[in-house]
Each structure stands twice: as C-alpha cells, then as structure tokens.
XYZ file of C-alpha atoms in Angstrom:
575
model
C 44.538 -54.950 -24.824
C 40.848 -54.551 -26.414
C 39.211 -56.257 -23.313
C 41.401 -54.458 -20.632
C 40.141 -50.775 -22.479
C 36.895 -52.699 -22.206
C 37.072 -53.856 -18.862
C 38.097 -50.106 -17.909
C 35.140 -48.662 -19.521
C 32.702 -51.175 -18.061
C 33.850 -50.249 -14.200
C 33.474 -46.464 -15.567
C 30.354 -46.892 -16.611
C 29.357 -49.129 -12.988
C 30.922 -46.019 -11.501
C 28.919 -43.116 -13.036
C 25.529 -45.094 -12.308
C 26.301 -45.790 -8.903
C 26.936 -42.202 -8.569
C 23.385 -41.182 -10.332
C 21.792 -43.922 -7.884
C 23.085 -41.929 -5.138
C 22.227 -38.635 -5.530
C 18.889 -39.592 -6.648
C 18.248 -41.869 -3.542
C 14.288 -41.386 -2.534
C 15.396 -42.130 1.534
C 17.847 -39.107 1.076
C 15.136 -36.762 0.172
C 14.138 -35.966 3.460
C 17.713 -34.382 4.433
C 17.759 -32.674 1.115
C 14.274 -31.084 2.093
C 16.092 -29.875 5.606
C 18.832 -28.392 3.876
C 16.700 -26.310 1.589
C 14.144 -25.417 4.142
C 17.498 -23.920 6.001
C 18.858 -22.174 2.967
C 15.675 -20.724 2.537
C 15.147 -19.182 6.158
C 18.712 -17.878 6.053
C 17.650 -16.207 2.333
C 15.274 -14.226 4.167
C 18.055 -11.608 5.733
C 19.836 -12.293 2.482
C 20.437 -8.945 0.130
C 17.179 -8.882 -2.860
C 18.635 -10.356 -5.976
C 17.709 -9.823 -9.512
C 15.078 -11.255 -11.218
C 17.340 -13.587 -12.846
C 18.656 -14.815 -10.114
C 15.457 -16.006 -8.189
C 14.379 -19.266 -8.547
C 10.634 -19.927 -7.121
C 10.106 -22.323 -4.589
C 8.697 -25.634 -6.104
C 4.692 -26.043 -6.366
C 4.127 -28.448 -3.138
C 1.553 -31.461 -3.917
C -0.483 -30.783 -0.667
C -1.692 -27.661 1.071
C -2.115 -29.658 4.249
C 1.582 -30.004 4.443
C 2.918 -27.171 3.702
C 3.372 -23.762 5.671
C 3.094 -20.585 4.499
C 7.012 -20.302 5.068
C 7.226 -22.424 2.481
C 4.660 -21.186 0.028
C 6.019 -17.523 -0.077
C 9.017 -16.400 -1.220
C 12.209 -15.377 0.825
C 11.751 -11.733 -0.129
C 8.225 -11.748 1.058
C 8.977 -12.971 4.226
C 11.577 -10.214 4.646
C 8.930 -8.056 3.923
C 6.699 -9.483 6.658
C 9.497 -9.348 9.413
C 10.434 -6.223 8.502
C 6.845 -4.698 9.101
C 4.818 -7.197 10.962
C 7.521 -9.046 13.393
C 6.401 -8.949 17.139
C 10.229 -8.880 17.987
C 13.503 -7.188 16.324
C 13.548 -7.581 12.843
C 16.605 -9.635 11.321
C 19.468 -7.729 9.477
C 18.274 -6.470 6.323
C 20.955 -4.442 4.323
C 18.511 -1.962 2.205
C 20.545 -2.374 -0.999
C 18.379 -0.269 -3.079
C 18.025 2.523 -0.806
C 21.823 2.675 -0.189
C 22.826 2.414 -3.728
C 20.526 5.488 -4.257
C 21.468 7.998 -1.321
C 24.904 6.913 -2.335
C 24.081 8.028 -5.871
C 22.413 11.238 -4.689
C 24.122 14.470 -4.795
C 22.727 16.058 -1.315
C 21.817 19.681 -0.747
C 25.092 21.743 0.793
C 22.169 23.526 2.460
C 20.128 22.265 5.632
C 17.024 21.169 3.181
C 13.792 19.733 4.666
C 11.074 18.265 2.978
C 7.537 18.988 5.328
C 5.252 16.489 3.386
C 1.390 17.304 3.757
C -1.798 16.550 2.262
C -1.460 12.878 3.372
C -4.696 11.227 4.196
C -6.987 8.398 3.545
C -7.241 4.942 4.817
C -3.582 2.934 5.880
C -2.671 1.667 3.257
C -2.885 5.065 1.043
C -1.364 6.769 3.799
C 1.729 4.297 3.641
C 2.072 4.655 -0.194
C 2.022 8.685 0.234
C 4.542 8.125 2.998
C 6.589 6.452 0.643
C 6.297 9.301 -2.219
C 7.819 11.708 0.438
C 10.786 9.424 1.360
C 11.110 8.990 -2.411
C 11.271 13.082 -3.069
C 13.702 13.131 -0.409
C 16.123 10.209 -1.462
C 15.873 11.905 -5.227
C 16.514 15.488 -4.666
C 19.211 14.950 -1.557
C 16.705 16.593 1.475
C 16.064 15.442 4.621
C 12.662 15.727 6.170
C 10.459 16.324 8.759
C 8.480 13.388 10.355
C 4.587 14.346 8.842
C 1.209 14.246 10.713
C -1.694 12.551 9.101
C -5.297 12.634 10.311
C -6.746 9.253 11.456
C -9.850 8.663 9.866
C -13.248 8.358 12.310
C -13.637 4.449 13.170
C -17.616 5.192 12.994
C -17.678 6.621 10.012
C -15.126 5.747 7.455
C -15.942 8.254 4.862
C -14.803 11.119 7.282
C -11.262 11.719 7.174
C -10.943 14.358 10.009
C -9.283 16.724 7.584
C -10.353 19.483 9.944
C -10.763 18.089 13.203
C -6.896 19.314 14.419
C -7.078 16.401 17.389
C -6.997 13.837 14.773
C -3.738 14.498 13.394
C -1.007 12.080 14.684
C 2.515 12.239 13.852
C 4.700 9.765 12.139
C 5.571 7.831 15.736
C 1.969 7.672 16.570
C 0.981 6.287 13.055
C 4.333 3.661 12.906
C 7.394 2.814 14.382
C 9.636 5.966 14.156
C 12.492 4.325 15.616
C 12.796 1.496 12.774
C 12.744 4.451 10.408
C 15.330 7.087 11.946
C 17.612 3.533 12.744
C 17.222 2.747 9.248
C 18.122 5.609 7.376
C 20.582 6.631 10.011
C 22.625 3.459 8.819
C 21.739 3.341 4.977
C 21.275 6.747 4.202
C 23.061 8.706 6.665
C 23.200 12.276 4.870
C 19.712 12.178 5.184
C 18.191 13.910 8.706
C 15.052 13.446 10.057
C 13.600 15.902 12.612
C 10.367 15.714 14.708
C 7.536 19.084 13.702
C 7.961 19.823 17.617
C 11.763 20.909 17.117
C 10.805 23.628 14.341
C 11.425 27.124 15.559
C 13.597 26.236 18.420
C 11.042 24.426 19.914
C 12.007 21.700 22.637
C 15.794 20.753 23.800
C 16.138 19.730 20.636
C 14.557 22.687 19.017
C 16.338 23.486 15.244
C 16.188 27.430 14.092
C 14.213 27.676 10.617
C 15.194 29.998 8.255
C 12.860 29.817 5.323
C 9.804 28.276 5.041
C 9.121 28.105 1.727
C 6.270 25.931 -0.036
C 6.199 24.114 -3.769
C 3.379 23.660 -5.849
C 3.132 20.547 -7.618
C 0.682 21.950 -9.942
C 3.057 24.049 -11.408
C 4.335 20.984 -13.225
C 3.247 21.022 -16.762
C 0.443 18.377 -17.358
C 0.574 17.291 -13.625
C -2.873 16.094 -12.412
C -3.250 15.011 -9.002
C -4.254 11.315 -8.865
C -2.153 10.678 -11.989
C 1.283 9.121 -11.608
C 3.444 11.711 -13.517
C 6.955 11.954 -12.223
C 9.718 9.271 -13.923
C 13.088 8.473 -14.862
C 12.628 10.288 -18.238
C 10.681 13.152 -16.566
C 12.687 13.300 -12.988
C 11.373 15.025 -9.909
C 15.105 16.315 -8.896
C 14.828 18.535 -12.052
C 11.538 19.754 -11.404
C 12.115 20.012 -7.535
C 15.739 22.182 -8.570
C 14.020 24.558 -10.500
C 11.501 25.464 -8.146
C 13.811 25.563 -5.538
C 16.213 28.109 -7.400
C 13.117 29.956 -8.306
C 12.309 30.692 -4.412
C 15.697 31.795 -3.609
C 15.529 34.039 -6.358
C 12.584 35.554 -4.940
C 13.746 35.259 -1.435
C 16.781 37.251 -2.308
C 14.708 40.313 -3.827
C 12.524 40.186 -0.765
C 12.577 43.536 1.399
C 12.164 41.840 4.541
C 15.232 39.707 3.813
C 17.825 39.131 6.743
C 20.854 37.986 5.882
C 22.055 37.544 9.594
C 19.303 34.794 10.333
C 20.599 31.228 10.912
C 18.706 28.151 10.252
C 17.173 24.892 8.173
C 15.275 25.787 5.294
C 11.574 23.694 5.233
C 9.721 23.202 2.009
C 6.160 22.427 2.265
C 5.158 20.165 -0.414
C 2.216 17.711 -1.134
C 3.067 13.541 -1.007
C 0.832 13.304 -3.598
C -0.972 9.555 -4.272
C 0.703 8.260 -7.270
C 2.838 10.886 -8.121
C 5.689 8.536 -9.324
C 5.631 6.115 -11.872
C 7.561 3.202 -10.258
C 7.344 0.758 -12.817
C 8.259 2.966 -16.103
C 12.304 2.769 -15.423
C 13.625 0.428 -17.426
C 16.574 -0.558 -14.858
C 14.095 -1.370 -12.332
C 16.075 0.891 -9.937
C 12.971 3.025 -9.029
C 11.079 -0.659 -8.120
C 13.606 -2.037 -6.048
C 14.257 1.540 -4.035
C 10.314 1.253 -3.807
C 10.537 -1.952 -2.581
C 12.570 -0.720 0.443
C 11.280 1.912 1.079
C 8.364 0.061 1.764
C 10.339 -1.965 4.553
C 11.192 1.185 6.623
C 7.165 1.464 7.274
C 6.960 -0.797 10.022
C 3.927 -0.587 12.399
C 3.823 -0.418 16.494
C 4.027 -2.976 18.690
C 0.266 -3.335 19.493
C -0.561 -4.666 15.820
C 2.325 -6.771 15.601
C 1.621 -8.330 19.236
C -1.864 -8.932 17.638
C -0.686 -10.746 14.454
C 2.225 -13.014 16.625
C -0.758 -14.368 18.682
C -3.246 -14.803 15.911
C -1.205 -16.526 13.174
C -0.575 -19.879 15.451
C -4.126 -20.499 16.601
C -4.566 -21.145 12.702
C -3.401 -24.695 12.960
C -3.553 -25.497 9.045
C -3.397 -23.670 5.861
C -5.893 -20.625 5.572
C -6.801 -18.367 2.367
C -6.901 -15.210 3.077
C -9.856 -12.601 1.769
C -10.260 -8.832 1.807
C -14.268 -8.989 2.231
C -14.650 -5.133 1.190
C -18.183 -4.760 2.729
C -17.955 -2.224 4.954
C -19.756 1.492 4.904
C -17.734 3.362 2.829
C -17.548 0.413 0.389
C -17.739 1.857 -3.684
C -17.098 -1.647 -5.528
C -19.951 -3.745 -5.081
C -22.906 -4.615 -2.987
C -21.398 -7.103 0.105
C -23.437 -10.227 -1.391
C -22.085 -9.650 -4.832
C -18.572 -9.728 -3.757
C -19.854 -12.939 -1.461
C -20.923 -14.430 -4.530
C -17.342 -13.575 -6.262
C -15.451 -15.261 -3.417
C -16.803 -17.995 -2.680
C -16.043 -19.091 -6.465
C -12.622 -17.900 -6.334
C -11.982 -19.954 -3.407
C -12.997 -23.105 -4.994
C -11.084 -22.219 -7.821
C -7.760 -21.755 -5.865
C -8.731 -25.065 -4.355
C -9.439 -26.560 -8.025
C -5.820 -25.384 -9.120
C -3.305 -25.536 -5.800
C -5.447 -28.004 -3.080
C -5.413 -31.590 -2.965
C -8.429 -34.044 -4.243
C -10.488 -35.136 -1.121
C -8.500 -33.529 0.941
C -9.243 -30.998 4.141
C -10.004 -27.628 2.777
C -7.625 -24.645 4.271
C -9.557 -22.458 6.891
C -10.653 -19.012 5.362
C -9.351 -15.836 7.016
C -11.735 -12.973 6.324
C -10.472 -9.275 6.719
C -13.305 -6.960 7.209
C -14.271 -4.286 9.368
C -17.665 -5.203 9.803
C -18.791 -7.764 12.061
C -22.356 -7.862 10.568
C -20.757 -8.750 7.229
C -18.109 -11.235 8.386
C -20.771 -13.106 9.861
C -22.999 -13.400 6.502
C -19.611 -14.479 5.057
C -18.886 -17.052 7.561
C -22.773 -18.332 7.179
C -22.600 -18.312 2.959
C -19.042 -20.138 3.546
C -19.895 -22.854 5.807
C -22.476 -23.885 3.245
C -20.231 -24.177 0.501
C -18.057 -26.069 2.786
C -15.559 -23.440 3.672
C -14.465 -22.662 7.449
C -14.338 -19.221 8.158
C -12.465 -16.983 10.740
C -11.180 -13.788 11.406
C -9.291 -11.832 14.266
C -12.501 -11.844 16.694
C -13.112 -15.002 16.333
C -9.600 -16.190 16.691
C -9.351 -13.911 19.805
C -12.274 -15.156 21.651
C -10.342 -17.090 23.881
C -7.997 -14.840 24.818
C -9.397 -11.884 26.683
C -6.073 -9.784 26.361
C -6.027 -10.046 22.954
C -9.799 -9.464 22.390
C -9.268 -6.234 23.955
C -6.488 -5.190 22.364
C -8.454 -5.708 19.312
C -10.895 -3.533 20.023
C -8.724 -1.133 21.351
C -7.538 -0.142 18.247
C -8.683 2.005 15.683
C -10.317 1.069 12.426
C -7.268 1.559 10.064
C -5.081 0.139 13.191
C -7.107 -3.354 13.082
C -6.498 -3.430 9.412
C -3.196 -3.421 10.040
C -3.094 -6.762 11.970
C -5.230 -8.032 9.011
C -2.953 -7.046 6.289
C -0.206 -8.742 8.153
C -2.209 -11.933 8.265
C -2.703 -11.762 4.507
C 0.432 -11.244 3.940
C 1.396 -14.843 5.128
C -2.138 -16.668 3.543
C -1.409 -19.405 1.408
C -3.927 -17.543 -1.164
C -4.975 -14.056 -1.268
C -8.177 -12.588 -2.740
C -8.786 -8.967 -2.708
C -10.062 -6.009 -5.055
C -7.728 -4.168 -7.720
C -8.934 -0.429 -6.538
C -8.465 -1.284 -2.897
C -5.810 0.279 -1.602
C -5.402 -2.073 1.181
C -5.911 -5.154 -1.549
C -3.418 -3.475 -4.117
C -0.434 -3.073 -1.000
C -1.138 -6.874 0.031
C -0.926 -7.851 -3.662
C 2.420 -5.990 -3.897
C 3.929 -7.325 -1.241
C 3.235 -10.914 -1.593
C 5.147 -10.558 -5.240
C 8.598 -11.434 -5.250
C 8.795 -8.443 -7.358
C 7.440 -5.997 -5.286
C 4.312 -5.549 -7.747
C 1.054 -7.510 -8.413
C 1.988 -9.375 -11.944
C -1.534 -10.900 -12.642
C -3.989 -12.973 -11.413
C -2.612 -16.534 -10.222
C -5.264 -18.244 -12.052
C -3.640 -16.895 -15.520
C -0.403 -16.025 -15.469
C 2.189 -19.007 -16.376
C 4.366 -18.661 -13.241
C 3.133 -16.443 -10.677
C 6.369 -16.603 -8.719
C 4.359 -18.228 -5.960
C 2.687 -15.073 -5.022
C -0.578 -17.173 -4.697
C -3.084 -13.977 -5.366
C -6.031 -12.866 -7.569
C -7.302 -9.454 -7.340
C -10.513 -8.913 -9.146
C -10.596 -6.270 -11.331
C -12.812 -3.148 -10.245
C -15.369 -3.628 -13.097
C -15.643 -7.588 -11.835
C -16.092 -6.741 -8.653
C -18.616 -4.148 -8.872
C -21.205 -5.451 -11.193
C -20.749 -9.406 -11.433
C -22.823 -10.843 -13.630
C -26.357 -9.695 -14.648
C -27.761 -11.645 -11.686
C -25.974 -10.285 -9.018
C -26.226 -6.484 -10.280
C -26.158 -4.248 -7.493
C -27.074 -0.661 -7.868
C -23.817 0.927 -8.299
C -22.367 3.841 -5.689
C -21.951 7.055 -6.751
C -18.542 8.080 -6.296
C -16.760 11.660 -5.545
C -13.301 12.433 -5.964
C -11.871 15.602 -5.959
C -9.029 15.834 -8.712
C -7.962 19.528 -8.025
C -7.339 22.060 -6.500
C -8.305 24.687 -3.867
C -11.700 26.143 -4.235
C -13.335 29.491 -2.824
C -14.686 29.204 0.606
C -18.761 28.879 0.346
C -18.520 27.914 -3.361
C -21.542 25.970 -3.959
C -21.500 23.453 -7.097
C -25.156 21.499 -7.719
C -25.619 19.726 -10.806
C -29.413 18.309 -11.988
C -29.674 14.874 -14.281
C -32.176 12.749 -15.144
C -32.288 10.545 -11.751
C -29.237 12.421 -10.048
C -29.201 15.851 -8.141
C -26.377 15.925 -5.904
C -24.344 19.369 -4.490
C -21.065 19.822 -3.125
C -20.106 22.589 -0.987
C -16.339 24.053 0.030
C -15.624 25.414 3.380
C -12.402 26.244 5.338
C -11.152 25.302 8.740
C -8.177 24.896 10.367
C -6.458 25.918 6.763
C -8.170 22.992 5.348
C -10.546 22.767 2.682
C -13.015 19.896 2.045
C -15.328 18.959 -0.091
C -18.422 16.303 -0.029
C -21.209 15.338 -1.532
C -24.986 14.094 -1.472
C -27.211 11.650 -2.960
C -30.202 13.935 -2.123
C -32.258 11.382 -2.478
C -31.508 9.365 0.185
C -29.195 12.091 2.093
C -26.099 9.604 1.901
C -22.985 11.408 2.153
C -20.932 9.368 -0.451
C -17.496 10.730 -0.248
C -15.092 12.895 1.343
C -12.575 13.973 -0.880
C -9.115 16.550 0.409
C -8.432 18.998 -1.765
C -4.739 20.450 -1.373
C -3.326 22.508 0.476
C -0.511 23.528 -0.980
C -2.026 24.576 -4.473
C -2.033 27.955 -5.293
C -5.351 27.127 -8.422
C -8.636 28.436 -7.381
C -11.164 26.144 -9.152
C -12.703 22.927 -8.280
C -12.975 19.980 -10.387
C -14.588 16.903 -9.477
C -14.844 13.272 -11.062
C -18.670 11.957 -10.820
C -18.678 8.197 -11.921
C -22.370 6.952 -12.517
C -23.281 3.431 -14.012
C -19.836 3.458 -16.056
C -20.076 6.513 -17.090
C -17.873 9.989 -16.620
C -19.353 13.878 -15.903
C -16.425 16.435 -15.097
C -17.774 19.836 -13.191
C -15.499 22.692 -13.326
C -16.336 25.485 -11.578
C -13.951 27.496 -13.371
C -15.418 26.717 -16.560
C -19.008 27.044 -15.739
C -19.806 23.639 -18.033
C -20.291 19.937 -17.655
C -17.924 17.610 -19.979
C -17.554 13.835 -20.110
C -18.352 10.637 -21.955
C -22.316 11.549 -21.377
C -21.912 15.506 -22.274
C -25.199 17.255 -22.878
C -26.262 19.036 -20.147
C -25.206 22.486 -18.779
C -24.596 22.515 -14.788
C -25.408 24.948 -12.674
C -22.633 26.849 -10.908
C-alpha cells in the first residue's frame, strides 16, 4: 500500500516538474515577448489605472535592441498619441475629466469664463489653458475660447503684449476640434464659444447679458505666480462668493435692464501656477490635470513634422533641452554644454550596453549656431548629435515646414520628439523641460532624477536644478543674468522706478496701450533688455512690485511703499 502511495507521489512530482519546465522554457520566451508587446500596445488606449495597478516595464538590457515604445509607459504613449500623433488619436475615455464633470454642480444660468492674461512661451500657455479649463470644471461654468499673443520669434523677450495683431485665438494655436469633441463627449454640460460669437456676431452669434470680471487678487493672501487654490481651499468657494457679490451689485445698478436676455461672461486671469495640484491627497486633482493636458492637441503642421522626423532616427536617441537661446536666464551655453555632456555619460553608464553603440543625441534648441557648437563638442566626446534641421536636410518639403513655423511652434516639434526619447535631460526652471519631464512620468509629475530615485517608473529623465544649471562648478561660472519678474499688479501709466546699487542700475517704466500693460528693465551698462513681464490686466490694485534676482540674492521694489526689502536690505529705492 505504501509503495503504491509512493508511486502516486512520484508521478505527481514528475508532472509538477514538467509543468515548471514547460512554462519557463527559454525557447518560448520570444512568443511571450510578442504577447506582452501586444498587451502593452492595447493598454495605450485603456483607462488610466491607479498607481497600485501600474507595473513598470522591465528595464531593457540593451539600448540598441529597444524602441521608445518598449521603454516608455503606456500612459506616456497615450499622451503622445492624443497630443502629437499625425493621424486621429486612438479612443481615450478621459476618466478623470468625466468623473469631475459628473460631480460638478453646473450653473443654472449660462455663465462663461473668458480667461485672459495667458502669455509667455508655448508650454507656459499650455499650462494656463489647463488652469482655465480646471476653473470651468470646478465651478460648473462654460468657456470662451481664449486668445493668446504669439511672441516674437527673433526677440524672444518680446511677448507682444501690446501688439494686437499678435493675438491668436485658440484654433490658431491648437486643434480646437479635438478640444470641443472631447469636451462635448465627456463633459457635455460645458459649452464652448468662440469670441467672435459674442454680442450676436456671426451666424451663430450669442447675446451677452452681463460682462463682469473677477479679480484673483481679492483672495486673501493670493500672490501672482504662487500656487494658491487646492482641495482644502477650493477655487469654487472663492468664485461663488465673488459671483454672488457681482449679482448683488448688478441688482442695485440703476441701469439694470430686466428684459435683456443672454449669457453672463466672467473675465478672469488664468494665472500661471494657480492650483496646488499635488496637494490633493486623493490624487483626483492630478488625474484631472493630466486629462486636461490631453485635451490640448497641436495643429497639423508640427504633428506632421514629428511623424516625418522620428523614423529618420534609426537607433535609440537621448533628448537634450539645450536652453541657449537669446532669452536664456539659467547659465551660459558653455556651462550648460559641460553639464549636459557629463549627464549624457551618466545616462549611458546606467542604461547603456558596455562597448555598445551610443544612442543619438537629439537637441531641442531654437538657435542653430548654439546647436552646431553642441554638436561639435558632443562629437569630441563620442556623441552623434542631431536636430530637427539636420534630420530634415534630405527633405526640402519638411525643412520648409519647419522654417515656416514660428519659434514656439518649432518648440512643439521638439517637445513631441523629447517625449519619445529614451532619456531626457532638461532644466527644472524651464516650463518646456518641466512639461516634458511631467509628461514622461506615468504619474504625470516628475518624481526626481532617474539617476537617484529608487524607481523612476521608466520615466528616464533628469532635470537639472536651477542652481546646478546656472552655476555649475567654480571653473565654469558664468556671470549670472538678471531676472526681472512682475509679481503684481496694475501700475500707473508713465510711472518710473529706479534703483541704484553698487555695479547695478536699472530702470523700469510702465506704458499703457491697447488696454495691456507691460514692464521691462534694462541693465544700463550694456543696454540689454533683460525680461518682459505681463501685468495682470484684471487686477484693481494700483501698485507695482518687482522681484530682482541677482547672484542668488533678492531685491524687492514696491512703488507704493517706496522702499526696498529682501535678503540684501540696506538701500533706499528712488521712487
């Protein structure tokens, strides 16, 4: 009896061992990889999963043997498809947007937000559009498609605030049909109007009953360029209080016309960094923010160029944002070059194959002279460097398409290619670099350098801290450029502020034109225009405040108070 039992146990063991051998058989690994590849590709169009459900793809053993599709997470590829694909993007169900819209109490009256104050470079404008959309979703209001000025492609510090001809409506910046189609499907209670439709203009004109404005400066403690609203201090509560006050004032107006019909348009500044997205412990705000980003799809030209350039790079490539254009505020091109080449070597040492062929380096830079400098230095270090103009040399049509684009839309081409790179290097203080870094992470937020974090989720990204990029080591110090940033508000026309310090003298003057106000400063020794800053046109505060950054020190000039303050206090400003 015992021998029979032993025989049965032996047979079971043999079956078990055979099964283990079968499922782990090495020759079957190729077919398994094909199944996993197909599963990953299908996941591109699936709903965003929670962080617990995400399993990062395993690290490849060789850069040469992998494509960016295999390296990057499905969520990143979904973002690329929605924003940059040449053809119509695959279906995506915008789960966070849909949930937020279903939870929102929508206004009974027809209330539309008309967001203003959107300006600066391409990725900054993209962020401000997301702010506008989030304000609308949170408050249950509709929107008027915004208009934004396109900055001067030759003088990047000229944001064209006072040039009415430079203002382009949304459909001239991005694919408006994509936005309207997705909003109509997943947030159907939000209506979208073109500004030309207001006041009954055009065949589909809409009558306007009320034109009101809300000043963000009335929020207690609010500061421009500082994140303010979050789940614990919702924008909705502030908006509803302001709206109630506006209704009350309108009801007391002697000019009120009770018979007038139409929509209510609320003008409001779509302030950069308005929301503290990551402070929501549930993660709902971040998921919504990521979905809003996938509504902003580029127009046909940059998408088509990207589709033509990517196949021309026949081996893996590392992307570098070389921020060396004439408006750079971080460091000299030479210092950035040194740090970038060191970081490329670090990335190759960590992710490359010993004695294997190095990846290409794709350079995102709008200055062709600086590009050539980088290419020459890179070659001396064993790196083959390419860029959009070089890749397009063999195709006159594509090269013309690139050169016909304004500077910021050329940046859209670089952005799409950076998202697809095997490794990305950038600068945290740059909106372009930060946008790419966020887009490459499965969470939608840059989690830290892939050189140091335990698990980068296959983001493969390193963003230099501003100080690292600006100063480097003592041997590569470049004279720091001054940065003038307008913090607030609406100044008095013709007002002049001057401040004198040792080796420093600058003047800021305010002018008014086309209902826009602009501020600039000059470093008087060189006559160089340092920075142009937009002043919030919707603010009621009549003061002007600047933050001047010089050699890691801060000087604040307040024209209302008439004194200077900061970490280097000690001198009176002449006001």
